[in-house]
Short mmCIF file of C-alpha atoms in Angstrom, two decimals:
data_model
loop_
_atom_site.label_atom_id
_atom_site.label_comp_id
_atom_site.label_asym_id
_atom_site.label_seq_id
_atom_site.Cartn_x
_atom_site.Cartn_y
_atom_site.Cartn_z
CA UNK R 163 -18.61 26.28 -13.37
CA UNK R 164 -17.77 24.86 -9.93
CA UNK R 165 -20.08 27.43 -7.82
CA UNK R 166 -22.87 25.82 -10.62
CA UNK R 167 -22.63 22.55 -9.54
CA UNK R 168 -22.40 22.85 -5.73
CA UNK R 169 -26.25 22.73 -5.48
CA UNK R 170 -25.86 19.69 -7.59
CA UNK R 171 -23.53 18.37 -5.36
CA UNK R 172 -25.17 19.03 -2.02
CA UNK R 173 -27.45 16.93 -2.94
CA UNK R 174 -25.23 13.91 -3.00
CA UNK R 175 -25.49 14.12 0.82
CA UNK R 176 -28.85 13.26 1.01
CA UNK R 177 -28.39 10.03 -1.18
CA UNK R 178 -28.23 6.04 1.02
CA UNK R 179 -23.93 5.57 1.26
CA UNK R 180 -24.38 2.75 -1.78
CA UNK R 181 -26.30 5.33 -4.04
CA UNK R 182 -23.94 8.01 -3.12
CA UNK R 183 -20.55 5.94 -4.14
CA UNK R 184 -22.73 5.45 -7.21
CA UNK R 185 -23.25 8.57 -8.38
CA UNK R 186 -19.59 9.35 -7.22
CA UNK R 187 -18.49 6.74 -9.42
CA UNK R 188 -20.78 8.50 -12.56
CA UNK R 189 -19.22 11.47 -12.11
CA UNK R 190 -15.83 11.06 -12.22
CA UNK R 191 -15.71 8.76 -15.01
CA UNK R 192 -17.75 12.45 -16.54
CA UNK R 193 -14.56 14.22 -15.22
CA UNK R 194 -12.27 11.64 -16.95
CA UNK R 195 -13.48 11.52 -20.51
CA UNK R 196 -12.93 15.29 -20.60
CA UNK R 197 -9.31 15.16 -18.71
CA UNK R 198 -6.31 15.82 -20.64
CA UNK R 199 -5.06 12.80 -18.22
CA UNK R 200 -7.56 9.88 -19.85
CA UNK R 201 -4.59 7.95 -20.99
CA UNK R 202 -3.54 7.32 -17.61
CA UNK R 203 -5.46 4.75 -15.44
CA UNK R 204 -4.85 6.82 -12.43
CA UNK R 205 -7.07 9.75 -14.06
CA UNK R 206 -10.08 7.42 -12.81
CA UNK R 207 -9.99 5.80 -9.56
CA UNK R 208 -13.77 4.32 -8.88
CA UNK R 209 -14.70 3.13 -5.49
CA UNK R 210 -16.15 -0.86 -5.72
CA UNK R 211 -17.18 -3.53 -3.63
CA UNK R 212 -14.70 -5.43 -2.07
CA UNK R 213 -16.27 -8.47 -2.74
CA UNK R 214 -16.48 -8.08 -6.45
CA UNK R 215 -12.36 -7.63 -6.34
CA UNK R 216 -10.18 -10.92 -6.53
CA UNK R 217 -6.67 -12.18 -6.63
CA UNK R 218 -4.97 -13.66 -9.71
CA UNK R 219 -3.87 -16.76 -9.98
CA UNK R 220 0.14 -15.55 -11.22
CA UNK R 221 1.60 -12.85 -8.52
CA UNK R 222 5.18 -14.12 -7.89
CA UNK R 223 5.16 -11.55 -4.98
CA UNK R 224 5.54 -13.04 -1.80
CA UNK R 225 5.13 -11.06 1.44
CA UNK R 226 6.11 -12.36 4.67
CA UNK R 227 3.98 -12.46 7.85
CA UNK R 228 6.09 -9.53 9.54
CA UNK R 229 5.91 -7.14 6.73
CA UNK R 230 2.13 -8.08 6.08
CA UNK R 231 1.60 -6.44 9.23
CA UNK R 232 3.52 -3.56 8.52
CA UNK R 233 1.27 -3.24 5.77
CA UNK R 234 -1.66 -3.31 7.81
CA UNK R 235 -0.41 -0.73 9.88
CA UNK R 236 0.40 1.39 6.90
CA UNK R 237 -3.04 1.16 5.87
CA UNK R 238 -4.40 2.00 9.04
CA UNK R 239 -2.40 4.61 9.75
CA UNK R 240 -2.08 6.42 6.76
CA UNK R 241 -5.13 5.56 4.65
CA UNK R 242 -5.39 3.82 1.03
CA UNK R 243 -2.31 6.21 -0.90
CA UNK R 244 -2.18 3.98 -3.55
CA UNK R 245 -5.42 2.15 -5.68
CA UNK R 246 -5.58 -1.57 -6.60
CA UNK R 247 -4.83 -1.77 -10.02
CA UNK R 248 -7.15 -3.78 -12.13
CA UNK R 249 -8.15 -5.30 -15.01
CA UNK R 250 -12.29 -5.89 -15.96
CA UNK R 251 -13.12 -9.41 -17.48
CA UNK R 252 -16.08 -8.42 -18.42
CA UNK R 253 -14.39 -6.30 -21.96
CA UNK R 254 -17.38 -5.76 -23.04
CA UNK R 255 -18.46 -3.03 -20.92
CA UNK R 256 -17.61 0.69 -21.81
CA UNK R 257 -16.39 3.21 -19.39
CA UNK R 258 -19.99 4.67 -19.00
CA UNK R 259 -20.90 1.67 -17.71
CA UNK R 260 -17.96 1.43 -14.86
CA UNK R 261 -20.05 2.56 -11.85
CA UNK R 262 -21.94 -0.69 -12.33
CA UNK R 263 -18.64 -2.10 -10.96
CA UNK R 264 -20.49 -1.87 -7.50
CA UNK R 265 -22.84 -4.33 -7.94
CA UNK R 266 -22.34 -7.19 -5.83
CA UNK R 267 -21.10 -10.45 -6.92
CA UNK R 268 -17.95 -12.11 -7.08
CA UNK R 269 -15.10 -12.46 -9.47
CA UNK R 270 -16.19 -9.76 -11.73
CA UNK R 271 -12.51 -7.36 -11.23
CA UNK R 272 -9.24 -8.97 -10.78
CA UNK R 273 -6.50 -7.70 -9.39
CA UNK R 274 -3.03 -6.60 -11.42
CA UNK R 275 -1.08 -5.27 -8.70
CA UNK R 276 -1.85 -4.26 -5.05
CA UNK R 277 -3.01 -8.00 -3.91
CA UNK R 278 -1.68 -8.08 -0.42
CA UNK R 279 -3.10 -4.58 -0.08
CA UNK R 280 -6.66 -5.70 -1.71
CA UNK R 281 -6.33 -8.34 0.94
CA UNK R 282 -6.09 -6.30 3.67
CA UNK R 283 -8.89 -4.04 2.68
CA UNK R 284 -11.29 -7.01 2.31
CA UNK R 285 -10.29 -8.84 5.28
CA UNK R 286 -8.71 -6.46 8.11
CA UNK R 287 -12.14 -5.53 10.13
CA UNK R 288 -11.59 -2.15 11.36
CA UNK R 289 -10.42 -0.92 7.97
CA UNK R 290 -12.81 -2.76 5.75
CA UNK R 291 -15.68 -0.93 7.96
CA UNK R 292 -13.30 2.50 7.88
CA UNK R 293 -14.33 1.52 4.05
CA UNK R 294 -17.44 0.46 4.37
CA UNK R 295 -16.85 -2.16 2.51
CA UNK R 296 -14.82 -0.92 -0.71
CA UNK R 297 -11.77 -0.82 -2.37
CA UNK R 298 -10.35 2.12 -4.60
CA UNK R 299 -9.39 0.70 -7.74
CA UNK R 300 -7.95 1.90 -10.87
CA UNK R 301 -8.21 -0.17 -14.51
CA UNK R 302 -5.23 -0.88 -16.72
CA UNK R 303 -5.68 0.65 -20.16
CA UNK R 304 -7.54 -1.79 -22.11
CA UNK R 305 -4.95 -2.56 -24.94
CA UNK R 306 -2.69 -3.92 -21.72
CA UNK R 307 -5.67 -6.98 -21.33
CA UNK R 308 -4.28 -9.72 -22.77
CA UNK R 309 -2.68 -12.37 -19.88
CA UNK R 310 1.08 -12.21 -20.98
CA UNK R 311 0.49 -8.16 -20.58
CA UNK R 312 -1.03 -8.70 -17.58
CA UNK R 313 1.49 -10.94 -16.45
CA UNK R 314 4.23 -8.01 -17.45
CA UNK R 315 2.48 -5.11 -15.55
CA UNK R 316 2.31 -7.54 -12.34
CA UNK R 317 6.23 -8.03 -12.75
CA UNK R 318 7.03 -4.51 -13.67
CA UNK R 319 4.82 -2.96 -10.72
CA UNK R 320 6.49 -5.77 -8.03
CA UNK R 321 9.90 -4.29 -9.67
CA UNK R 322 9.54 -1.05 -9.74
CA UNK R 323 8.89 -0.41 -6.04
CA UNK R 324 12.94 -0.64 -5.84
CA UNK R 325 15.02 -1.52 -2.98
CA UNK R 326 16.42 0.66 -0.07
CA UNK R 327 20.11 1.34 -0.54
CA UNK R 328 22.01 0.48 2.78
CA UNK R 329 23.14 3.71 2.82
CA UNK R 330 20.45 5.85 2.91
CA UNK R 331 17.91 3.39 5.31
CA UNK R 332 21.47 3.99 7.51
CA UNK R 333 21.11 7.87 7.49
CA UNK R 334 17.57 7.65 7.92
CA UNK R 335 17.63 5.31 10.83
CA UNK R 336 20.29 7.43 12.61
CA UNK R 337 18.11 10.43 12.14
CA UNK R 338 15.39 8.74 14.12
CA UNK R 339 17.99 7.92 16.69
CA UNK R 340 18.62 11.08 17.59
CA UNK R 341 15.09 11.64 17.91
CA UNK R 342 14.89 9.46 20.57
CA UNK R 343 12.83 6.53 18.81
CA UNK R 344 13.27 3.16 20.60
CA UNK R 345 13.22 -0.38 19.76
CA UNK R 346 9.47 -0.64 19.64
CA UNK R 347 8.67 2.17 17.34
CA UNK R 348 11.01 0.41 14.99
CA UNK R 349 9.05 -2.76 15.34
CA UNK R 350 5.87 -0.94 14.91
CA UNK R 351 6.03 1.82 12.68
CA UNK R 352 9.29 0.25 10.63
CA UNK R 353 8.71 -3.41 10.79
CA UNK R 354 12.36 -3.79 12.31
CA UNK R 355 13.93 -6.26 15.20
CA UNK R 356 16.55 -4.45 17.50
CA UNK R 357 19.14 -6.57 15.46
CA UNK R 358 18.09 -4.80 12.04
CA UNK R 359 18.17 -1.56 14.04
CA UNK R 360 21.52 -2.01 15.59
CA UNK R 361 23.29 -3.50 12.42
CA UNK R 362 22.06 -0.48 10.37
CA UNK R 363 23.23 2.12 13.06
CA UNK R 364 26.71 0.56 12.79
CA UNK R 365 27.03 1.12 9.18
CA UNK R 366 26.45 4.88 10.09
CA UNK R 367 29.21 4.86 12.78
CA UNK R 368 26.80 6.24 15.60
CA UNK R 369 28.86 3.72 18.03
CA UNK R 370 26.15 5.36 21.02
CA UNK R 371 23.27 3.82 19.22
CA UNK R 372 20.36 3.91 21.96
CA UNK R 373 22.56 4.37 25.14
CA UNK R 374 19.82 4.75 27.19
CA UNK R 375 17.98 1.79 25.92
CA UNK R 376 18.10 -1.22 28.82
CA UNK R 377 19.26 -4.51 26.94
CA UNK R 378 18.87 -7.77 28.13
CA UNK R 379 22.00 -9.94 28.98
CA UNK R 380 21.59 -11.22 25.01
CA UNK R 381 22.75 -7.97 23.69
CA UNK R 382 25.81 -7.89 26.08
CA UNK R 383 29.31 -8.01 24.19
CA UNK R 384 31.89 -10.43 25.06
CA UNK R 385 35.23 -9.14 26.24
CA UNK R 386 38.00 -11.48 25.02
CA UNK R 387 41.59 -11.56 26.87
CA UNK R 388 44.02 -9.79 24.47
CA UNK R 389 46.42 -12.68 22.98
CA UNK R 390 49.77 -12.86 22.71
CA UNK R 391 51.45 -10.26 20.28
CA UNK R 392 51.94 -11.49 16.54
CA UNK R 393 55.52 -12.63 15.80
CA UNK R 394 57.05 -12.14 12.10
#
């Protein structure tokens, strides 16, 4: 069955980039309504204009300058790993119809979860042309349409992410200690100051935490005069 449709496919090469993500679109929602996985939004992930993909009006999810850009860099460096997740206004249309998500126009897909990262695929130059232009998004079951259930599946996605336990970020950063990682590939790659880095080795007990690094006179340590001994 596969060998019988490479000719087919070869001949998506030939097709102007628009056409192509088309006909890409076509056939995986083919793939999807005969998946055992159709349930799951993540069965069908269709490639659409970014320009047809907006924000809602309700994300309580704040992100912070600093870890925006962290975020960029993510993106850059290690591609789109997750989709947007969606929701279609426009009810009416079937799957079939999906790959006419890429027609342009505004408003017509907004976004459940993955703003800040729907953001940066829209608006960060070198990776909106890496995308020429597009955003992989997946659509929320369409019994899960209704605003209060949109509402939820915003919350639950911002809360499911999770927090890092002290602990383990600890063990982690003192692992990348001892490979020799300095204060700026924390800042870049980690979003970290030297003060988040420092603090964190401490809770490990690596007391040699970047010996070699060169600190500035801030970083120094005060010596105090030992005081007089306590009395009863």
């Amino acid at each position: 069955m596969v060998d019988a449709a490479r000719p087919l496919f070869a001949q998506l090469a030939g097709l102007p980039l628009d056409e192509r993500v088309t006909a890409l679109n076509a056939l995986r929602v083919l793939l999807h309504e005969q998946s055992p996985f159709q349930g799951e939004p993540v069965d069908l992930v269709l490639w659409v204009k970014a320009d047809t993909v907006e924000g809602n009006s309700y994300n309580p999810n704040a992100v912070a300058p600093r870890q925006m850009e962290l975020l960029k860099h993510s993106i850059a460096t290690d591609g789109f790993t997750q989709p947007i997740v969606a929701w279609r206004p426009r009810a009416a249309e079937t799957e079939a119809q999906a790959p006419a998500l890429n027609a342009t126009g505004g408003g017509e897909i907004e976004v459940v979860d993955g703003f800040h990262r729907h953001l940066i695929g829209k608006n960060a130059e070198d990776i909106s042309k890496r995308l020429h232009g597009y955003l992989p998004v997946t659509l929320i079951n369409t019994d899960r349409e209704a605003l209060e259930d949109r509402q939820a599946a915003t919350v639950r996605h911002n809360a499911a992410r999770g927090v890092h336990t002290i602990e383990g970020l600890s063990e982690m950063i003192l692992q990348l200690l001892r490979e020799k990682k300095g204060f700026r590939w924390f800042e870049k790659n980690l979003g970290m100051q030297p003060d988040e880095v420092t603090r964190l080795s401490q809770v490990g007990g690596l007391a040699i935490a970047f010996a070699e690094e060169e600190f500035s006179e801030a970083w120094e340590v005060d010596t105090f005069a030992a005081g007089p001994e306590p009395t009863a």
